[in-house]
PDB file of C-alpha atoms in Angstrom:
ATOM      1  CA  MET A   1     137.353 -94.233 115.194  1.00  0.00           C
ATOM      2  CA  LYS A   2     135.531 -93.802 112.890  1.00  0.00           C
ATOM      3  CA  ARG A   3     134.479 -97.399 112.617  1.00  0.00           C
ATOM      4  CA  ASN A   4     133.564 -97.592 116.618  1.00  0.00           C
ATOM      5  CA  LEU A   5     130.863 -94.213 115.512  1.00  0.00           C
ATOM      6  CA  MET A   6     129.464 -96.556 112.309  1.00  0.00           C
ATOM      7  CA  TRP A   7     128.575 -98.935 114.095  1.00  0.00           C
ATOM      8  CA  ALA A   8     127.132 -97.088 117.601  1.00  0.00           C
ATOM      9  CA  ALA A   9     124.845 -95.523 114.585  1.00  0.00           C
ATOM     10  CA  VAL A  10     123.687 -98.579 113.460  1.00  0.00           C
ATOM     11  CA  ILE A  11     123.337-100.096 116.640  1.00  0.00           C
ATOM     12  CA  ALA A  12     121.536 -96.695 117.868  1.00  0.00           C
ATOM     13  CA  ALA A  13     119.190 -97.287 114.634  1.00  0.00           C
ATOM     14  CA  THR A  14     118.169-100.712 115.303  1.00  0.00           C
ATOM     15  CA  LEU A  15     117.336-100.060 119.188  1.00  0.00           C
ATOM     16  CA  GLY A  16     115.394 -96.931 117.904  1.00  0.00           C
ATOM     17  CA  GLY A  17     113.264 -99.394 115.406  1.00  0.00           C
ATOM     18  CA  SER A  18     112.715-101.638 118.425  1.00  0.00           C
ATOM     19  CA  MET A  19     111.538 -99.459 120.273  1.00  0.00           C
ATOM     20  CA  ALA A  20     109.003 -97.590 118.101  1.00  0.00           C
ATOM     21  CA  SER A  21     107.925-101.118 117.237  1.00  0.00           C
ATOM     22  CA  ALA A  22     106.969-101.907 120.697  1.00  0.00           C
ATOM     23  CA  ASP A  23     105.297 -98.927 120.999  1.00  0.00           C
ATOM     24  CA  MET A  24     103.767 -98.781 118.138  1.00  0.00           C
ATOM     25  CA  GLY A  25     102.621-102.702 119.318  1.00  0.00           C
ATOM     26  CA  LEU A  26     101.291-101.448 122.954  1.00  0.00           C
ATOM     27  CA  ASP A  27      99.383 -98.885 121.049  1.00  0.00           C
ATOM     28  CA  ALA A  28      97.667-101.330 118.800  1.00  0.00           C
ATOM     29  CA  LEU A  29      97.436-103.854 122.088  1.00  0.00           C
ATOM     30  CA  PHE A  30      95.886-100.628 123.873  1.00  0.00           C
ATOM     31  CA  GLU A  31      93.309-100.092 121.142  1.00  0.00           C
ATOM     32  CA  GLN A  32      92.099-103.811 121.186  1.00  0.00           C
ATOM     33  CA  GLU A  33      91.608-104.098 124.870  1.00  0.00           C
ATOM     34  CA  GLN A  34      89.400-100.799 124.607  1.00  0.00           C
ATOM     35  CA  SER A  35      87.386-102.191 121.840  1.00  0.00           C
ATOM     36  CA  THR A  36      86.779-105.496 123.401  1.00  0.00           C
ATOM     37  CA  LEU A  37      85.961-103.498 126.797  1.00  0.00           C
ATOM     38  CA  GLN A  38      83.394-101.592 124.862  1.00  0.00           C
ATOM     39  CA  ALA A  39      81.943-104.491 122.835  1.00  0.00           C
ATOM     40  CA  ALA A  40      81.423-106.848 126.046  1.00  0.00           C
ATOM     41  CA  PRO A  41      78.182-106.979 127.577  1.00  0.00           C
ATOM     42  CA  LYS A  42      77.410-104.454 130.516  1.00  0.00           C
ATOM     43  CA  GLU A  43      76.432-107.911 132.683  1.00  0.00           C
ATOM     44  CA  ARG A  44      79.567-109.433 132.108  1.00  0.00           C
ATOM     45  CA  MET A  45      81.528-106.035 132.758  1.00  0.00           C
ATOM     46  CA  LEU A  46      79.963-105.599 135.820  1.00  0.00           C
ATOM     47  CA  ARG A  47      80.959-108.476 137.293  1.00  0.00           C
ATOM     48  CA  PHE A  48      84.462-108.704 136.239  1.00  0.00           C
ATOM     49  CA  LEU A  49      84.767-105.024 138.130  1.00  0.00           C
ATOM     50  CA  GLY A  50      83.429-106.690 141.057  1.00  0.00           C
ATOM     51  CA  GLY A  51      79.897-104.901 140.721  1.00  0.00           C
ATOM     52  CA  LYS A  52      76.237-105.397 140.491  1.00  0.00           C
ATOM     53  CA  ARG A  53      73.452-105.325 137.984  1.00  0.00           C
ATOM     54  CA  GLN A  54      71.490-102.722 138.406  1.00  0.00           C
ATOM     55  CA  THR A  55      67.603-103.729 137.894  1.00  0.00           C
ATOM     56  CA  ARG A  56      65.418-100.699 137.542  1.00  0.00           C
ATOM     57  CA  THR A  57      61.887-101.936 139.224  1.00  0.00           C
ATOM     58  CA  LYS A  58      58.817 -99.529 137.955  1.00  0.00           C
ATOM     59  CA  ASN A  59      56.475 -98.316 141.012  1.00  0.00           C
ATOM     60  CA  VAL A  60      53.400 -99.729 139.855  1.00  0.00           C
ATOM     61  CA  THR A  61      50.004 -99.388 142.147  1.00  0.00           C
ATOM     62  CA  LYS A  62      47.106-100.948 141.830  1.00  0.00           C
ATOM     63  CA  VAL A  63      44.942 -98.540 142.336  1.00  0.00           C
ATOM     64  CA  GLN A  64      41.912 -98.998 144.568  1.00  0.00           C
ATOM     65  CA  TYR A  65      39.227 -96.706 144.747  1.00  0.00           C
ATOM     66  CA  THR A  66      38.515 -95.965 147.839  1.00  0.00           C
ATOM     67  CA  ARG A  67      39.496 -93.500 150.863  1.00  0.00           C
ATOM     68  CA  ALA A  68      40.754 -96.449 152.882  1.00  0.00           C
ATOM     69  CA  PHE A  69      43.251 -96.822 149.810  1.00  0.00           C
ATOM     70  CA  LEU A  70      44.291 -93.373 149.803  1.00  0.00           C
ATOM     71  CA  ASP A  71      44.845 -93.245 153.584  1.00  0.00           C
ATOM     72  CA  THR A  72      47.559 -95.568 153.237  1.00  0.00           C
ATOM     73  CA  ARG A  73      49.469 -93.900 150.708  1.00  0.00           C
ATOM     74  CA  PRO A  74      52.487 -91.396 151.757  1.00  0.00           C
ATOM     75  CA  GLU A  75      52.045 -87.889 152.065  1.00  0.00           C
ATOM     76  CA  ALA A  76      51.691 -86.206 148.870  1.00  0.00           C
ATOM     77  CA  THR A  77      53.990 -83.144 147.107  1.00  0.00           C
ATOM     78  CA  GLY A  78      55.179 -82.069 144.397  1.00  0.00           C
ATOM     79  CA  GLY A  79      55.939 -78.522 142.054  1.00  0.00           C
ATOM     80  CA  SER A  80      53.971 -75.634 140.251  1.00  0.00           C
ATOM     81  CA  GLU A  81      51.843 -78.824 137.958  1.00  0.00           C
ATOM     82  CA  PHE A  82      51.288 -81.288 141.102  1.00  0.00           C
ATOM     83  CA  ALA A  83      50.250 -77.980 142.828  1.00  0.00           C
ATOM     84  CA  CYS A  84      47.576 -77.045 140.025  1.00  0.00           C
ATOM     85  CA  LEU A  85      46.198 -80.291 139.974  1.00  0.00           C
ATOM     86  CA  ALA A  86      45.678 -80.933 143.439  1.00  0.00           C
ATOM     87  CA  GLU A  87      43.873 -77.497 143.963  1.00  0.00           C
ATOM     88  CA  ALA A  88      41.781 -78.117 141.314  1.00  0.00           C
ATOM     89  CA  LEU A  89      40.487 -82.001 142.534  1.00  0.00           C
ATOM     90  CA  TYR A  90      39.834 -80.059 145.573  1.00  0.00           C
ATOM     91  CA  PHE A  91      37.906 -77.194 144.053  1.00  0.00           C
ATOM     92  CA  GLU A  92      35.647 -79.510 141.838  1.00  0.00           C
ATOM     93  CA  ALA A  93      35.676 -82.686 142.887  1.00  0.00           C
ATOM     94  CA  ARG A  94      36.535 -83.040 146.976  1.00  0.00           C
ATOM     95  CA  GLY A  95      32.408 -83.978 147.651  1.00  0.00           C
ATOM     96  CA  GLU A  96      33.234 -86.779 144.414  1.00  0.00           C
ATOM     97  CA  THR A  97      33.467 -90.655 145.112  1.00  0.00           C
ATOM     98  CA  VAL A  98      37.310 -91.439 144.481  1.00  0.00           C
ATOM     99  CA  GLN A  99      36.937 -93.153 141.308  1.00  0.00           C
ATOM    100  CA  GLY A 100      35.100 -89.815 140.572  1.00  0.00           C
ATOM    101  CA  GLN A 101      38.054 -87.849 141.241  1.00  0.00           C
ATOM    102  CA  PHE A 102      40.889 -90.061 139.462  1.00  0.00           C
ATOM    103  CA  ALA A 103      37.770 -89.992 136.659  1.00  0.00           C
ATOM    104  CA  VAL A 104      38.128 -85.656 136.707  1.00  0.00           C
ATOM    105  CA  ALA A 105      42.021 -85.823 136.855  1.00  0.00           C
ATOM    106  CA  GLU A 106      42.020 -88.148 133.630  1.00  0.00           C
ATOM    107  CA  VAL A 107      40.480 -85.577 131.708  1.00  0.00           C
ATOM    108  CA  ILE A 108      42.549 -82.400 132.864  1.00  0.00           C
ATOM    109  CA  LEU A 109      45.542 -85.083 131.708  1.00  0.00           C
ATOM    110  CA  ASN A 110      43.615 -85.449 128.683  1.00  0.00           C
ATOM    111  CA  ARG A 111      43.212 -81.539 127.889  1.00  0.00           C
ATOM    112  CA  VAL A 112      47.232 -81.706 128.226  1.00  0.00           C
ATOM    113  CA  LYS A 113      47.273 -84.517 125.440  1.00  0.00           C
ATOM    114  CA  SER A 114      44.580 -82.454 123.427  1.00  0.00           C
ATOM    115  CA  ALA A 115      45.328 -80.114 120.584  1.00  0.00           C
ATOM    116  CA  GLN A 116      42.146 -77.889 121.244  1.00  0.00           C
ATOM    117  CA  PHE A 117      43.822 -77.226 125.361  1.00  0.00           C
ATOM    118  CA  PRO A 118      47.344 -75.818 126.396  1.00  0.00           C
ATOM    119  CA  ASN A 119      50.040 -78.141 126.569  1.00  0.00           C
ATOM    120  CA  THR A 120      50.698 -77.369 130.550  1.00  0.00           C
ATOM    121  CA  ILE A 121      48.263 -78.627 133.611  1.00  0.00           C
ATOM    122  CA  CYS A 122      48.441 -75.108 135.459  1.00  0.00           C
ATOM    123  CA  GLY A 123      47.564 -73.956 131.409  1.00  0.00           C
ATOM    124  CA  VAL A 124      44.853 -76.460 131.372  1.00  0.00           C
ATOM    125  CA  ILE A 125      42.969 -75.169 134.542  1.00  0.00           C
ATOM    126  CA  ASN A 126      43.661 -71.392 134.643  1.00  0.00           C
ATOM    127  CA  GLN A 127      42.887 -71.753 130.968  1.00  0.00           C
ATOM    128  CA  GLY A 128      40.172 -68.296 130.601  1.00  0.00           C
ATOM    129  CA  THR A 129      40.796 -67.076 134.095  1.00  0.00           C
ATOM    130  CA  GLY A 130      40.169 -63.673 134.435  1.00  0.00           C
ATOM    131  CA  ARG A 131      36.810 -63.464 132.811  1.00  0.00           C
ATOM    132  CA  LYS A 132      34.201 -63.914 135.049  1.00  0.00           C
ATOM    133  CA  TYR A 133      31.875 -66.968 133.788  1.00  0.00           C
ATOM    134  CA  GLN A 134      34.368 -67.768 130.847  1.00  0.00           C
ATOM    135  CA  CYS A 135      36.567 -70.112 131.917  1.00  0.00           C
ATOM    136  CA  GLN A 136      37.299 -73.920 131.835  1.00  0.00           C
ATOM    137  CA  PHE A 137      36.941 -74.241 135.716  1.00  0.00           C
ATOM    138  CA  THR A 138      34.360 -72.376 137.365  1.00  0.00           C
ATOM    139  CA  TYR A 139      36.379 -71.877 140.386  1.00  0.00           C
ATOM    140  CA  THR A 140      39.360 -70.164 138.938  1.00  0.00           C
ATOM    141  CA  CYS A 141      36.695 -67.360 137.550  1.00  0.00           C
ATOM    142  CA  ASP A 142      33.737 -67.055 139.940  1.00  0.00           C
ATOM    143  CA  GLY A 143      34.981 -64.318 142.024  1.00  0.00           C
ATOM    144  CA  ILE A 144      35.277 -66.408 145.131  1.00  0.00           C
ATOM    145  CA  LYS A 145      38.047 -66.291 146.843  1.00  0.00           C
ATOM    146  CA  GLU A 146      39.697 -69.635 146.933  1.00  0.00           C
ATOM    147  CA  VAL A 147      39.988 -71.395 150.555  1.00  0.00           C
ATOM    148  CA  ILE A 148      40.977 -74.823 151.446  1.00  0.00           C
ATOM    149  CA  ALA A 149      38.754 -75.192 154.146  1.00  0.00           C
ATOM    150  CA  GLU A 150      38.825 -78.929 154.556  1.00  0.00           C
ATOM    151  CA  PRO A 151      42.098 -80.058 154.859  1.00  0.00           C
ATOM    152  CA  ARG A 152      41.537 -83.802 155.325  1.00  0.00           C
ATOM    153  CA  ALA A 153      39.846 -83.678 151.763  1.00  0.00           C
ATOM    154  CA  PHE A 154      42.310 -81.654 149.946  1.00  0.00           C
ATOM    155  CA  GLU A 155      45.102 -84.443 151.757  1.00  0.00           C
ATOM    156  CA  ARG A 156      43.348 -86.977 149.715  1.00  0.00           C
ATOM    157  CA  VAL A 157      42.974 -85.212 146.052  1.00  0.00           C
ATOM    158  CA  ALA A 158      46.155 -84.360 146.311  1.00  0.00           C
ATOM    159  CA  LYS A 159      47.192 -88.386 146.749  1.00  0.00           C
ATOM    160  CA  VAL A 160      45.348 -88.651 143.560  1.00  0.00           C
ATOM    161  CA  ALA A 161      47.326 -85.948 141.582  1.00  0.00           C
ATOM    162  CA  ARG A 162      50.383 -87.749 143.065  1.00  0.00           C
ATOM    163  CA  LEU A 163      49.231 -91.259 141.607  1.00  0.00           C
ATOM    164  CA  MET A 164      48.260 -89.408 138.092  1.00  0.00           C
ATOM    165  CA  LEU A 165      51.286 -87.339 137.438  1.00  0.00           C
ATOM    166  CA  ASP A 166      53.220 -91.073 138.526  1.00  0.00           C
ATOM    167  CA  GLY A 167      51.925 -92.427 135.987  1.00  0.00           C
ATOM    168  CA  VAL A 168      48.927 -94.016 137.276  1.00  0.00           C
ATOM    169  CA  LYS A 169      46.454 -94.674 133.955  1.00  0.00           C
ATOM    170  CA  PRO A 170      42.287 -95.503 135.148  1.00  0.00           C
ATOM    171  CA  LYS A 171      41.313 -94.929 131.722  1.00  0.00           C
ATOM    172  CA  LEU A 172      37.713 -93.985 133.290  1.00  0.00           C
ATOM    173  CA  THR A 173      36.319 -91.968 131.053  1.00  0.00           C
ATOM    174  CA  GLU A 174      37.581 -93.320 127.468  1.00  0.00           C
ATOM    175  CA  GLY A 175      39.275 -89.858 126.187  1.00  0.00           C
ATOM    176  CA  ALA A 176      36.952 -87.697 127.733  1.00  0.00           C
ATOM    177  CA  THR A 177      38.113 -83.833 127.502  1.00  0.00           C
ATOM    178  CA  TYR A 178      34.897 -82.419 129.246  1.00  0.00           C
ATOM    179  CA  TYR A 179      32.623 -82.701 132.016  1.00  0.00           C
ATOM    180  CA  HIS A 180      30.004 -81.734 133.687  1.00  0.00           C
ATOM    181  CA  THR A 181      27.265 -82.385 137.153  1.00  0.00           C
ATOM    182  CA  THR A 182      24.457 -83.954 136.628  1.00  0.00           C
ATOM    183  CA  ALA A 183      22.934 -81.543 138.432  1.00  0.00           C
ATOM    184  CA  VAL A 184      23.269 -79.156 134.882  1.00  0.00           C
ATOM    185  CA  LYS A 185      22.492 -79.818 131.189  1.00  0.00           C
ATOM    186  CA  PRO A 186      24.962 -77.497 129.108  1.00  0.00           C
ATOM    187  CA  ARG A 187      24.264 -76.602 125.617  1.00  0.00           C
ATOM    188  CA  TRP A 188      27.614 -77.808 124.304  1.00  0.00           C
ATOM    189  CA  SER A 189      26.986 -81.542 125.747  1.00  0.00           C
ATOM    190  CA  ARG A 190      24.686 -82.002 122.725  1.00  0.00           C
ATOM    191  CA  SER A 191      27.738 -81.859 120.778  1.00  0.00           C
ATOM    192  CA  PHE A 192      29.757 -84.387 122.034  1.00  0.00           C
ATOM    193  CA  THR A 193      29.748 -87.687 122.844  1.00  0.00           C
ATOM    194  CA  LYS A 194      29.381 -88.597 126.037  1.00  0.00           C
ATOM    195  CA  THR A 195      31.637 -91.506 127.604  1.00  0.00           C
ATOM    196  CA  ALA A 196      30.672 -91.884 130.663  1.00  0.00           C
ATOM    197  CA  ARG A 197      28.344 -91.409 134.104  1.00  0.00           C
ATOM    198  CA  ILE A 198      30.550 -91.615 137.412  1.00  0.00           C
ATOM    199  CA  GLY A 199      28.626 -90.171 140.369  1.00  0.00           C
ATOM    200  CA  VAL A 200      27.299 -87.177 139.866  1.00  0.00           C
ATOM    201  CA  HIS A 201      29.589 -86.369 136.549  1.00  0.00           C
ATOM    202  CA  LEU A 202      28.594 -87.016 133.021  1.00  0.00           C
ATOM    203  CA  PHE A 203      31.960 -86.797 130.658  1.00  0.00           C
ATOM    204  CA  TYR A 204      32.206 -86.209 127.277  1.00  0.00           C
ATOM    205  CA  ARG A 205      34.609 -86.319 124.182  1.00  0.00           C
ATOM    206  CA  ASP A 206      34.743 -84.146 121.218  1.00  0.00           C
ATOM    207  CA  GLU A 207      35.682 -86.481 118.288  1.00  0.00           C
ATOM    208  CA  ARG A 208      37.531 -83.969 116.407  1.00  0.00           C
ATOM    209  CA  TYR A 209      40.108 -84.034 118.815  1.00  0.00           C
ATOM    210  CA  ARG A 210      40.912 -87.308 119.812  1.00  0.00           C
ATOM    211  CA  THR A 211      43.820 -88.020 122.410  1.00  0.00           C
ATOM    212  CA  ALA A 212      46.236 -91.282 122.567  1.00  0.00           C
ATOM    213  CA  SER A 213      43.529 -92.593 125.765  1.00  0.00           C
ATOM    214  CA  ASN A 214      40.400 -92.530 123.450  1.00  0.00           C
TER     215      ASN A 214
END
């Protein structure tokens, strides 16, 4: 009886060791498989799994500075930053050429990039608002209620705003952060470098604050 018990113990130990070895072997095999999968190129893995490689396409638009081009664009929508830019373009540049509207939008975005101004579009446009004729954009502090009376003009400048926010970079003003119409000659214009004239606007850059687009 004792001999049978002893043999049973030996057999159990042998089988237990084999099972433990098998478990360890499976663990190692699983780890190796995971490493191989992680190291495999994504394209090969997608083919292996029956999937297709997803290519990221960049919507690059070649801008034409015409109303006809804007009329081909879809209706423009967006959040608060879009709304601020579209409104500024309407009140500041709706009577300007399309190229001039892009240039004004570029100035606003150049200001956002500059350490001299707030770092949001709405912040830039509303800087100084509340102090009559001491704001950056006159329409926000001239005491006159803003009314969009020309919906067609607003629709077009809104498309300009959308294109600019979507990454269109016309590079029209050489990094300008200031502009004024040709009908006036403000004192500050003597202190800055004139960079461009587009339509009825003159554009200026403050050399003390250069932006990436300079």
